[in-house]
Amino acid sequence: MFFLTYLRRELRRRMRQAIFIAIGLAIGIGLVITVMGASSGVKAAQAKVLRALYGIGTDVTVTTKPTPPKGAQGSVPISSGKATPGGPGGNGSHAQACINGKCYTSGTIDTLDSGDYGPLSSTTIAKIAQLKHVSAAAGGLVLTDNRIVLPTGSSSRLTPPTSVSVNGTDISHPKLGPLSNASLTMGRTFTAADKDAYVAVVDSNYATVHKLHVKDTVTLANKKFTIVGIVTQPQASSPPSVYIPLARAQALASNPATGKSMNNLVNTVYVTAASASDIGAVQKELAHLLPQATITSSSDLASEITGSAASAAKLAGALGRWLAVLVLIAAFAVASLLTMAAVARRVPEFGTLKALGWRSSRIVSQVLGESVATGIVGGLAGVGLGFAGVAIIDKIAPKLSASIPSANGGTGPTTHVAGGPGGASLVSPAATHTTIAVPMSASVTVGAIVLAVLLAVAGGLVAGSFGGWRAARLRPAAALARVA
Amino acid sequence: MDITHETVPPPPTSLYRLAGVSKIYRKNGRDIPAVRDLDLEIRAGEWLAVQGKTGHGKSTLLQLLGGLDRPTAGRLEFAGHDLATGAETKIRKVRATSFGFIFQSFNLVPTLTAAENVEAALIPLGVPHHERREKTAAALDSVGLGDRAQHLPGELSGGQQQRVAIARALVKSPDVLLADEPSGNLDEDTRDEIIGLLDTLWRERGLTLILVTHDSAIARRAQRIGVMARGRLSIRQDTRA
């Protein structure tokens, strides 16, 4: 009680100085919170991108490089108009397209291709699932449906080919893979009964563009799939347009290396580690099991993300953090110096208290108490400043962009188009990097507030320790001599 | 035959025993003796006034007697406690329980009220809160400041501040009152008032009063007068029984 009375009175006497110290600490702590808020906002934006690429529960993906196709397999040379009949690239009167060794002169060619990644067998998934630090593993097929309509009769006009990104989804592992991150907006998602059914879930953007609804159909590899649901992926993503059951995808997709179907094959394995700290161990285990495979963790992928989001992350992570640390150190130093100066002015007072029999520890705790109280006031003000700083960042922060490696969209076979109106051109169904807008929302976390309070108390303790140390060393006689 | 036995009073007890006490300060590589080879005994309940010129060791002697400083050489005992070489914790306890200090500049904590300043002397004794309040009120009443308990030092006159300091010294019922020029900062009327108060308290409470003063008029009230000159003490007057 006496402790608090003395503390309150002393702080009231030195109100200006206490306010000055508190403001210094508040600025430092406010800056720390703001930087943490901005940093967490950028990280959250990045995580959104990563989640969209991987799905929420996926820590690591395993892919392999595709085996180069034999001969002309895998490419689709198309000739049209005045091509020499049967001669690819010539100037006959009929278009001709050759896919995986087969040539077509009319009709619609609709193939489901796995171009970017090489095949992995189902047994590989089982082996991965059995690894020590792996919690779950599921396979998927990242595919592209390429559709080419060859001109008929005397028409020499070639309709540009279309391509749709398709994901063969393992229905038995709904928490792994790209679909795990999606929100259902209409209809339903896959059930166990859909394993071999011609059903599809489509992305809302794709559905909007193509005016698709539940119960409508989409055609993939010349097969009609009934849409059972429409899903939305996070804004900062480039999701597949259509999801179909893995078994259907395996039956319909063609292996670019062999030209055969991909039964019992996948081209991506989504892996969940037993815990976040096990991701490194999982990567090592996978590298040992599959030395030829490409093993990508979310942090690997994060490092591949470029653009303003990455720059902002670096800015918040490096410059912001150091700025906050410097301001904090300055605030602590000023608080310490002012506290020591205050103790110096109170030497006779402490000398008198020592003469009265007060323990040094009691005097030190009094000084510490005053400093910590100032620190807590500074900390609370700092939390307020931090909230204000975060709100300002939220208001004025420019929209970030991220250039991400395309993990979903398989590029499929490159389609060569010749003899069209524009002459020869190269059509790549999907780019390898996509630039997307990343909405950034800075926020103050509970962790930041706890850190602020700890910093405030630490600031008070540091300042009080210097002052208290000085007070403790006072000899009462020397202290009283100052009075005269 | 009636035999009359005369009652012999017990011999007065020595509260302080000082033998060969010296205090030498070291400044800029030079030794400055403040107290030299001092032998002295002070009885319980006596009033000793110490006079002397400025810088001749009066205040240093008071600090040694109050356990605020330690002698450089010699033996210094208070009621069996070794104030020369004893542990700091023990000396601090002796200070807290047995000594009451009165300073020339009052040395009140400016942010605390009169009552809180008095209460501060009871903090090291671990006196419970309500008891502290009662003792504080009684101490302030005894110096005539019961109605000024909630005033800050800055709101009191010099004489009133010194009364608060006296109340602070008395509140723990010490054995010894050590006063260093208690009237040095006061006008003549207030000086007489304060010295009169100390005289009364000394008589009523049986305190040992050691008072350092320049003022011969005040010193003459004491039982013994010692004069410090160049760190040496010589007794000029001794009216003790």
XYZ file of C-alpha atoms in Angstrom:
725
model
C 0.000 0.000 0.000
C 2.739 2.408 1.057
C 4.693 1.212 -1.974
C 1.888 2.192 -4.330
C 1.229 5.502 -2.596
C 4.889 6.447 -2.807
C 5.054 5.255 -6.429
C 1.976 7.229 -7.454
C 3.121 10.402 -5.725
C 6.601 10.189 -7.219
C 5.286 9.642 -10.725
C 2.926 12.568 -10.287
C 5.835 14.772 -9.209
C 7.865 13.739 -12.254
C 4.871 13.666 -14.558
C 6.562 15.443 -17.466
C 9.543 13.155 -17.355
C 7.342 10.081 -16.921
C 5.225 11.140 -19.896
C 8.352 11.739 -21.975
C 9.697 8.274 -21.142
C 6.290 6.692 -21.752
C 5.978 8.423 -25.137
C 9.443 7.178 -26.139
C 8.547 3.634 -25.206
C 5.133 3.992 -26.838
C 6.686 5.042 -30.138
C 9.111 2.122 -30.029
C 6.444 -0.393 -29.106
C 3.924 1.095 -31.529
C 6.476 0.731 -34.284
C 7.150 -2.879 -33.325
C 3.423 -3.656 -33.411
C 2.969 -1.840 -36.710
C 5.890 -3.661 -38.290
C 4.620 -6.970 -36.903
C 1.117 -6.190 -38.166
C 2.391 -5.272 -41.617
C 4.674 -8.271 -41.648
C 1.907 -10.640 -40.611
C -0.345 -9.051 -43.236
C 2.232 -9.665 -45.939
C 2.866 -13.171 -44.630
C -0.874 -13.859 -44.581
C -1.100 -12.610 -48.161
C 1.773 -14.886 -49.134
C 0.209 -17.765 -47.224
C -3.013 -17.197 -49.138
C -1.085 -17.578 -52.354
C 0.656 -20.673 -51.072
C -2.544 -22.197 -49.732
C -4.147 -21.592 -53.057
C -1.276 -23.327 -54.769
C -1.146 -26.274 -52.434
C -4.226 -26.516 -50.367
C -4.370 -25.884 -46.667
C -3.036 -29.159 -45.356
C -0.205 -29.636 -47.795
C 3.341 -29.074 -46.569
C 5.308 -30.596 -49.416
C 4.564 -31.599 -53.011
C 6.396 -34.242 -54.972
C 6.630 -34.124 -58.731
C 8.964 -35.498 -61.354
C 10.200 -34.103 -64.605
C 8.357 -35.438 -67.628
C 10.069 -37.944 -69.833
C 10.617 -36.451 -73.303
C 8.091 -37.885 -75.740
C 9.301 -40.314 -78.351
C 9.433 -38.844 -81.850
C 6.613 -36.491 -82.587
C 4.558 -37.678 -79.644
C 3.372 -34.959 -77.440
C 3.282 -32.258 -80.029
C 0.310 -31.341 -82.068
C 1.336 -30.154 -85.468
C -1.669 -28.839 -87.252
C -1.831 -27.783 -90.828
C -4.748 -26.281 -92.606
C -5.951 -24.279 -95.535
C -3.716 -24.784 -98.506
C -1.575 -27.471 -96.958
C -0.613 -30.440 -98.978
C -3.012 -33.231 -98.083
C -1.527 -35.337 -95.388
C 1.577 -33.288 -95.162
C 1.988 -31.678 -91.806
C 2.994 -28.115 -92.131
C 2.263 -28.067 -95.814
C -0.276 -26.089 -97.748
C -2.938 -28.703 -98.431
C -6.647 -28.008 -98.591
C -7.403 -29.813 -95.268
C -6.099 -29.241 -91.813
C -4.353 -32.078 -90.144
C -3.418 -32.472 -86.503
C -1.183 -35.176 -85.085
C -1.265 -36.056 -81.441
C 0.841 -38.767 -79.891
C 1.496 -40.267 -83.288
C -2.112 -40.124 -84.446
C -3.082 -37.682 -87.152
C -6.546 -36.191 -87.624
C -7.933 -34.279 -90.572
C -11.394 -33.489 -89.285
C -13.549 -33.406 -86.176
C -12.757 -32.346 -82.641
C -9.628 -33.427 -80.875
C -10.103 -33.335 -77.114
C -7.307 -34.728 -74.992
C -6.457 -34.619 -71.335
C -2.711 -34.241 -71.023
C -0.133 -34.351 -68.297
C 2.592 -32.265 -69.771
C 4.503 -30.513 -67.005
C 5.111 -33.411 -64.719
C 6.222 -36.967 -65.130
C 4.186 -39.880 -63.831
C 4.468 -41.332 -60.338
C 3.009 -44.714 -59.502
C 0.354 -45.268 -56.868
C 2.782 -47.449 -54.931
C 5.018 -44.417 -54.567
C 2.215 -42.638 -52.702
C 1.926 -45.609 -50.341
C 5.683 -45.530 -49.735
C 5.605 -41.801 -49.048
C 2.699 -42.222 -46.635
C 4.759 -44.713 -44.648
C 7.691 -42.348 -44.103
C 8.438 -41.594 -40.474
C 7.666 -37.877 -40.441
C 4.765 -37.989 -42.885
C 1.251 -37.668 -41.584
C -0.639 -38.137 -44.867
C -0.012 -38.330 -48.596
C -2.387 -38.165 -51.521
C -1.886 -38.252 -55.248
C -3.356 -35.960 -57.820
C -3.227 -35.359 -61.524
C -2.473 -31.864 -62.731
C -3.810 -31.911 -66.268
C -4.778 -29.746 -69.160
C -7.699 -30.488 -71.389
C -6.708 -29.380 -74.900
C -9.475 -29.059 -77.397
C -8.959 -28.443 -81.083
C -11.794 -28.221 -83.586
C -10.495 -28.951 -87.079
C -12.126 -27.098 -89.927
C -14.565 -29.000 -92.066
C -15.350 -28.896 -95.789
C -14.005 -25.959 -97.699
C -13.574 -23.799 -94.624
C -9.992 -22.908 -94.120
C -10.501 -21.048 -90.882
C -9.054 -22.767 -87.869
C -10.741 -22.161 -84.560
C -8.057 -21.377 -81.979
C -7.480 -24.317 -79.650
C -8.763 -24.057 -76.092
C -7.312 -25.456 -72.968
C -8.791 -25.943 -69.505
C -6.795 -26.726 -66.403
C -8.110 -29.847 -64.757
C -7.262 -31.430 -61.458
C -7.736 -35.115 -60.844
C -8.632 -35.083 -57.163
C -8.200 -37.942 -54.718
C -11.654 -38.092 -53.170
C -10.442 -40.208 -50.267
C -8.181 -37.355 -49.079
C -10.393 -34.269 -49.071
C -7.972 -32.375 -46.819
C -5.066 -32.565 -49.238
C -4.563 -30.927 -52.575
C -5.956 -27.799 -54.211
C -9.626 -28.593 -53.548
C -9.013 -28.627 -49.780
C -8.674 -24.846 -49.849
C -11.856 -24.214 -51.797
C -15.130 -22.921 -50.412
C -18.266 -24.483 -51.791
C -20.587 -21.841 -53.167
C -23.136 -24.019 -54.890
C -24.081 -27.694 -55.051
C -21.866 -30.190 -53.313
C -18.334 -31.445 -53.328
C -17.216 -34.976 -54.144
C -18.388 -37.943 -52.129
C -17.029 -41.490 -51.984
C -19.757 -42.537 -54.430
C -18.281 -40.200 -57.059
C -15.054 -42.194 -57.301
C -15.689 -43.472 -60.829
C -18.479 -41.105 -61.823
C -18.401 -38.517 -64.579
C -18.928 -35.651 -62.190
C -17.040 -32.422 -61.842
C -16.659 -29.516 -59.490
C -15.837 -26.274 -61.257
C -14.197 -23.091 -60.120
C -16.593 -20.170 -59.749
C -14.568 -17.917 -62.094
C -14.644 -20.562 -64.807
C -18.339 -21.159 -64.174
C -19.091 -17.450 -64.470
C -17.157 -17.009 -67.696
C -18.760 -20.063 -69.298
C -22.163 -19.517 -67.676
C -22.097 -22.895 -66.029
C -24.389 -24.032 -63.236
C -24.843 -27.123 -61.172
C -26.246 -29.964 -63.314
C -24.743 -28.460 -66.470
C -21.989 -30.427 -68.151
C -18.404 -29.807 -69.148
C -16.666 -31.862 -71.799
C -13.232 -33.168 -71.057
C -11.458 -35.685 -73.260
C -14.678 -35.992 -75.243
C -16.568 -37.138 -72.136
C -19.376 -35.161 -70.561
C -18.998 -34.482 -66.853
C -22.002 -33.337 -64.849
C -21.239 -30.390 -62.627
C -22.170 -31.222 -59.022
C -20.669 -28.208 -57.317
C -19.106 -24.804 -57.778
C -16.258 -23.705 -55.545
C -14.372 -20.535 -54.875
C -10.667 -20.455 -54.240
C -8.897 -17.609 -52.426
C -8.557 -14.492 -54.520
C -4.794 -14.698 -54.635
C -4.597 -17.934 -56.532
C -4.712 -19.479 -59.944
C -6.857 -22.515 -59.244
C -7.703 -25.310 -61.635
C -10.864 -24.640 -63.593
C -12.308 -28.095 -63.203
C -11.886 -30.816 -60.592
C -12.762 -34.391 -61.468
C -12.358 -37.633 -59.510
C -8.824 -38.986 -59.725
C -9.874 -42.382 -61.071
C -11.732 -40.753 -63.983
C -8.758 -38.477 -64.655
C -6.381 -41.432 -64.658
C -8.576 -43.315 -67.116
C -8.900 -40.383 -69.510
C -5.496 -38.691 -69.306
C -2.709 -39.705 -71.579
C 0.861 -40.192 -70.494
C 2.969 -38.006 -72.789
C 5.843 -40.450 -72.616
C 3.871 -43.478 -73.706
C 0.696 -42.071 -75.177
C -1.232 -44.503 -72.986
C -3.706 -43.803 -70.208
C -2.492 -42.900 -66.726
C -4.235 -45.678 -64.803
C -2.610 -46.078 -61.374
C -0.433 -43.059 -62.066
C -0.406 -39.571 -60.647
C 1.846 -36.633 -61.409
C 1.731 -34.802 -58.092
C 1.830 -36.140 -54.548
C 0.590 -33.837 -51.791
C 2.255 -34.577 -48.461
C 1.436 -33.436 -44.946
C 4.229 -33.562 -42.362
C 3.561 -34.888 -38.870
C 4.259 -31.379 -37.577
C 5.504 -28.072 -38.937
C 8.939 -28.737 -37.493
C 9.113 -32.031 -39.392
C 8.897 -30.484 -42.863
C 12.683 -30.451 -43.236
C 12.889 -34.099 -42.176
C 10.111 -35.011 -44.613
C 12.020 -33.320 -47.424
C 15.138 -35.331 -46.555
C 13.183 -38.594 -46.382
C 11.554 -37.863 -49.725
C 14.870 -36.980 -51.330
C 16.231 -40.301 -50.105
C 13.195 -42.246 -51.334
C 12.867 -40.448 -54.660
C 16.243 -39.029 -55.639
C 14.985 -37.911 -59.069
C 11.868 -36.179 -57.782
C 11.299 -32.486 -57.362
C 10.375 -31.874 -53.736
C 8.860 -28.501 -53.042
C 7.871 -27.173 -49.630
C 5.727 -24.134 -49.080
C 8.805 -22.158 -48.050
C 10.532 -23.189 -51.285
C 7.530 -21.992 -53.155
C 7.421 -18.800 -51.100
C 10.978 -18.075 -52.154
C 9.923 -18.411 -55.761
C 7.214 -15.826 -55.318
C 8.345 -12.478 -56.607
C 6.652 -9.155 -57.122
C 5.618 -6.428 -54.696
C 4.307 -8.923 -52.135
C 7.751 -10.443 -51.830
C 9.352 -6.990 -51.735
C 6.938 -5.903 -49.029
C 7.719 -9.059 -47.067
C 11.421 -8.303 -47.314
C 10.848 -4.662 -46.396
C 8.734 -5.534 -43.375
C 11.034 -8.353 -42.406
C 14.349 -6.566 -42.688
C 14.092 -2.783 -42.724
C 10.971 -2.584 -40.554
C 12.329 -4.961 -37.965
C 15.647 -3.148 -37.681
C 13.954 0.219 -37.549
C 11.719 -0.998 -34.733
C 14.681 -2.485 -32.867
C 16.669 0.745 -33.214
C 13.785 2.878 -31.990
C 13.258 0.506 -29.088
C 16.932 0.612 -28.143
C 16.850 4.410 -28.316
C 13.693 4.492 -26.188
C 15.231 2.120 -23.640
C 18.428 4.179 -23.538
C 16.572 7.462 -23.055
C 14.366 5.887 -20.386
C 17.447 4.524 -18.602
C 19.299 7.844 -18.716
C 16.296 9.789 -17.482
C 15.695 7.304 -14.690
C 19.333 7.518 -13.637
C 19.121 11.295 -13.694
C 16.001 11.125 -11.550
C 17.762 8.828 -9.082
C 20.704 11.236 -8.972
C 18.319 14.023 -8.003
C 16.805 11.832 -5.307
C 20.076 10.810 -3.667
C 19.337 12.718 -0.426
C 15.855 11.192 -0.338
C 17.207 7.664 -0.679
C 19.976 8.464 1.816
C 17.335 9.529 4.327
C 15.342 6.346 3.732
C 18.492 4.295 4.250
C 19.137 6.201 7.465
C 15.621 5.233 8.521
C 16.603 1.608 8.020
C 15.125 0.927 4.587
C 16.736 -1.992 2.812
C 18.553 -1.263 -0.438
C 16.300 -3.844 -2.104
C 13.237 -1.912 -0.966
C 14.579 1.282 -2.474
C 15.544 -0.558 -5.677
C 12.079 -2.077 -5.938
C 10.583 1.400 -5.472
C 12.659 2.733 -8.380
C 11.893 -0.358 -10.463
C 8.208 -0.067 -9.667
C 8.137 3.520 -10.881
C 9.969 2.587 -14.088
C 7.803 -0.446 -14.783
C 4.649 1.598 -14.187
C 5.938 4.156 -16.691
C 6.803 1.315 -19.057
C 3.321 -0.185 -18.780
C 1.720 3.186 -19.522
C 4.090 3.485 -22.498
C 3.224 -0.061 -23.529
C -0.517 0.620 -23.454
C -0.023 3.806 -25.438
C 2.231 1.820 -27.768
C -0.508 -0.761 -28.355
C -2.831 2.111 -29.250
C -0.224 3.574 -31.586
C 0.324 0.118 -33.055
C -3.382 -0.268 -33.797
C -3.384 3.186 -35.374
C -0.288 2.370 -37.425
C -1.787 -0.881 -38.646
C -5.040 0.878 -39.517
C -3.105 3.492 -41.498
C -1.170 0.779 -43.331
C -4.438 -0.970 -44.103
C -5.820 2.258 -45.550
C -2.872 3.462 -47.568
C -1.049 0.260 -48.465
C -0.938 -0.252 -52.226
C -2.310 -3.505 -53.578
C 0.462 -6.053 -53.741
C 1.105 -8.417 -56.569
C 2.803 -11.771 -56.583
C 4.359 -13.590 -59.465
C 3.935 -17.212 -58.597
C 5.181 -20.397 -60.176
C 2.293 -22.291 -61.718
C 1.790 -25.398 -59.629
C -1.686 -26.219 -60.803
C -1.767 -25.619 -64.431
C -0.004 -28.218 -66.443
C 1.116 -26.752 -69.704
C 0.345 -29.855 -71.634
C 1.754 -30.412 -75.029
C 2.769 -27.327 -76.914
C 0.386 -26.801 -79.757
C 1.846 -25.710 -83.045
C -0.658 -24.023 -85.314
C 0.313 -23.555 -88.901
C -1.415 -22.224 -91.962
C -3.903 -20.132 -90.092
C -4.696 -16.582 -90.973
C -1.894 -15.282 -88.936
C 0.550 -17.792 -90.134
C 2.375 -20.094 -87.749
C 2.094 -19.481 -84.050
C 2.944 -21.177 -80.830
C 0.133 -21.639 -78.349
C 1.053 -22.449 -74.808
C -2.048 -23.375 -72.818
C -0.717 -22.082 -69.521
C 2.153 -19.886 -68.535
C 4.720 -21.113 -66.015
C 4.421 -17.953 -63.876
C 1.271 -16.078 -63.062
C 1.069 -12.575 -61.669
C -1.842 -12.085 -59.344
C -3.098 -9.286 -57.126
C -2.625 -10.041 -53.451
C -4.903 -8.202 -51.048
C -2.920 -7.290 -47.930
C -4.670 -6.899 -44.630
C -2.379 -5.879 -41.751
C -3.652 -6.845 -38.336
C -2.546 -6.709 -34.710
C -2.167 -10.184 -33.327
C -2.496 -11.281 -29.711
C 1.157 -12.270 -29.901
C 2.073 -8.705 -30.853
C 0.126 -7.301 -27.910
C 1.755 -9.773 -25.513
C 5.135 -8.852 -26.965
C 4.316 -5.163 -26.492
C 3.461 -5.657 -22.838
C 6.630 -7.710 -22.330
C 8.696 -5.038 -24.091
C 7.099 -2.345 -21.958
C 7.871 -4.227 -18.760
C 11.358 -5.000 -20.063
C 11.881 -1.323 -20.925
C 10.786 -0.342 -17.437
C 12.987 -2.998 -15.872
C 16.020 -1.976 -17.922
C 15.570 1.701 -17.039
C 14.736 0.911 -13.418
C 17.650 -1.492 -13.091
C 20.152 1.210 -13.962
C 18.499 3.653 -11.601
C 17.998 1.036 -8.907
C 21.585 -0.128 -9.173
C 22.708 3.431 -8.598
C 20.340 3.843 -5.661
C 21.447 0.548 -4.110
C 25.099 1.560 -4.191
C 24.485 4.739 -2.217
C 26.094 4.894 1.202
C 23.688 6.682 3.527
C 26.400 8.986 4.894
C 27.503 9.985 1.392
C 23.908 10.462 0.315
C 23.132 12.661 3.302
C 26.304 14.656 2.753
C 24.759 15.810 -0.540
C 22.026 17.588 1.396
C 24.512 19.998 2.842
C 19.968 -0.737 67.002
C 18.489 0.222 63.782
C 20.657 -0.222 60.857
C 19.819 2.035 58.009
C 20.761 0.700 54.632
C 21.315 3.408 52.104
C 19.964 2.447 48.676
C 22.793 2.537 46.159
C 21.608 3.342 42.619
C 22.820 0.952 39.941
C 25.780 2.257 37.987
C 24.706 4.049 34.813
C 24.978 1.823 31.801
C 27.128 2.803 28.867
C 25.133 2.797 25.683
C 28.067 3.709 23.435
C 31.661 2.680 23.821
C 34.194 4.237 21.489
C 37.860 3.358 21.728
C 40.507 4.772 19.397
C 37.917 5.607 16.767
C 39.251 7.360 13.683
C 37.637 8.203 10.412
C 39.874 9.164 7.557
C 38.525 10.172 4.171
C 40.665 9.809 1.105
C 40.358 12.530 -1.485
C 42.579 13.076 -4.503
C 45.160 10.704 -3.067
C 45.320 12.558 0.230
C 44.148 11.332 3.612
C 41.818 13.725 5.370
C 41.214 12.762 8.998
C 37.724 13.749 10.121
C 37.788 12.006 13.492
C 41.016 11.131 15.277
C 41.642 8.546 17.932
C 38.423 9.151 19.823
C 37.650 7.508 23.171
C 34.175 8.130 24.503
C 31.414 6.524 26.510
C 27.850 7.713 26.316
C 25.343 6.651 28.914
C 21.795 5.713 28.205
C 19.526 8.688 28.739
C 22.177 11.385 28.644
C 22.161 14.488 26.487
C 25.442 15.124 24.760
C 25.932 18.246 22.735
C 28.777 18.363 20.259
C 30.078 21.749 19.188
C 32.817 22.792 16.915
C 33.693 24.657 13.813
C 32.556 23.588 10.377
C 34.727 20.811 8.955
C 36.096 19.661 12.300
C 34.284 16.323 12.315
C 31.029 16.950 14.216
C 28.751 15.508 11.549
C 31.138 12.649 10.848
C 31.024 11.704 14.527
C 27.229 11.798 14.427
C 27.198 9.557 11.360
C 29.500 7.082 13.070
C 27.274 7.068 16.149
C 24.205 6.611 13.941
C 25.649 3.640 12.035
C 25.533 5.597 8.786
C 29.254 5.228 8.286
C 32.005 3.035 9.684
C 35.206 4.158 11.385
C 38.474 3.603 9.596
C 40.032 2.415 12.844
C 39.041 1.743 16.422
C 36.170 0.087 18.236
C 32.624 1.419 18.178
C 29.899 -0.395 20.056
C 26.299 0.479 20.617
C 24.376 -1.599 23.178
C 26.626 -4.523 22.405
C 26.341 -4.104 18.655
C 29.566 -3.627 16.748
C 29.023 -0.620 14.517
C 32.606 -0.677 13.255
C 32.912 -4.094 11.733
C 29.456 -5.644 12.124
C 27.448 -6.941 9.188
C 25.602 -4.254 7.231
C 22.315 -6.081 7.746
C 22.715 -5.956 11.516
C 23.719 -2.300 11.485
C 20.729 -1.514 9.281
C 18.448 -3.229 11.800
C 19.992 -1.221 14.639
C 19.405 1.946 12.617
C 15.819 0.958 11.963
C 14.979 0.118 15.573
C 17.222 2.189 17.838
C 18.169 5.441 16.143
C 16.073 8.436 15.289
C 17.650 11.029 13.018
C 16.890 14.723 12.785
C 18.630 16.668 10.031
C 19.276 20.341 9.512
C 17.454 20.284 6.150
C 14.611 18.151 7.563
C 15.090 15.573 4.772
C 11.409 14.912 4.282
C 10.304 13.114 1.134
C 8.652 15.946 -0.796
C 5.996 13.792 -2.462
C 4.739 12.231 0.744
C 2.403 13.894 3.219
C 3.489 14.624 6.786
C 1.785 11.436 7.946
C 3.358 9.354 5.181
C 6.802 10.756 5.964
C 6.377 9.686 9.569
C 4.973 6.338 8.477
C 8.074 5.751 6.321
C 10.127 5.219 9.486
C 7.945 2.237 10.427
C 8.236 0.489 7.036
C 11.546 -1.284 7.827
C 10.077 -2.573 11.095
C 7.263 -4.400 9.321
C 4.600 -2.710 11.440
C 1.087 -3.575 10.177
C -0.754 -0.879 8.270
C -3.383 0.019 10.873
C -0.778 0.115 13.651
C 1.405 2.357 11.514
C -1.500 4.753 11.119
C -2.139 4.863 14.880
C 1.503 5.385 15.782
C 1.906 8.034 13.104
C -1.112 9.967 14.367
C 0.188 9.763 17.934
C 3.665 10.940 16.899
C 2.272 13.902 14.980
C 0.025 14.780 17.923
C 3.032 14.697 20.241
C 4.741 17.388 18.161
C 1.554 19.412 17.793
C 0.919 18.643 14.134
C -2.093 16.352 14.359
C -4.040 18.696 12.108
C -1.354 18.841 9.428
C -1.069 15.122 8.797
C -2.219 15.308 5.178
C -0.085 18.286 4.237
C 2.878 17.918 1.943
C 6.230 19.226 3.223
C 6.035 22.093 0.737
C 2.828 23.235 2.411
C 4.442 23.454 5.856
C 6.731 26.070 7.426
C 10.332 25.217 8.280
C 9.467 24.746 11.932
C 6.544 22.501 11.056
C 8.722 20.457 8.727
C 11.259 19.974 11.490
C 8.460 18.898 13.809
C 7.423 16.321 11.227
C 11.057 15.158 11.106
C 11.067 14.894 14.906
C 7.813 12.923 14.805
C 9.414 10.632 12.204
C 12.407 10.124 14.491
C 10.226 9.422 17.518
C 7.514 7.255 16.000
C 9.524 4.061 16.377
C 10.402 4.838 20.010
C 14.164 4.841 19.456
C 16.815 4.599 22.166
C 18.853 7.419 20.734
C 17.948 10.648 19.010
C 20.723 11.938 16.769
C 20.201 15.536 15.733
C 22.486 17.338 13.300
C 21.993 21.099 13.601
C 18.215 20.666 14.037
C 17.688 24.417 14.300
C 20.240 25.426 11.695
C 17.634 26.400 9.108
C 15.146 27.978 11.487
C 14.566 31.483 12.784
C 15.232 32.271 16.450
C 11.680 31.789 17.709
C 11.234 28.543 15.871
C 14.665 27.424 17.023
C 13.631 27.907 20.668
C 10.390 26.108 19.994
C 12.137 23.082 18.443
C 14.872 22.878 21.053
C 12.218 23.218 23.743
C 10.354 20.341 22.176
C 13.486 18.182 22.049
C 14.238 19.062 25.694
C 10.737 18.017 26.720
C 10.884 14.784 24.750
C 14.287 13.981 26.197
C 13.044 14.503 29.740
C 9.707 12.722 29.245
C 10.900 9.770 27.270
C 14.306 9.127 28.773
C 15.944 9.241 25.382
C 19.640 9.510 24.778
C 20.046 12.738 22.844
C 23.168 13.477 20.851
C 22.941 16.883 19.295
C 25.404 18.588 17.020
C 25.125 22.354 17.058
C 27.019 25.561 16.502
C 24.772 27.326 18.927
C 26.227 27.583 22.442
C 22.834 28.550 23.902
C 21.421 25.244 22.759
C 24.508 23.309 23.800
C 24.251 24.672 27.299
C 20.979 22.816 27.804
C 22.848 19.494 27.429
C 24.350 17.480 30.289
C 27.670 17.225 28.554
C 29.242 19.419 25.975
C 31.972 18.089 23.775
C 33.942 20.231 21.385
C 35.374 18.847 18.199
C 38.546 20.468 16.965
C 40.573 18.984 14.137
C 38.822 15.662 14.637
C 39.507 15.416 18.353
C 36.822 15.632 21.008
C 37.285 17.337 24.322
C 34.592 17.440 26.991
C 34.044 20.975 28.326
C 31.035 20.491 30.555
C 29.672 17.503 32.382
C 26.668 17.964 34.617
C 25.668 14.333 34.744
C 24.847 12.888 38.105
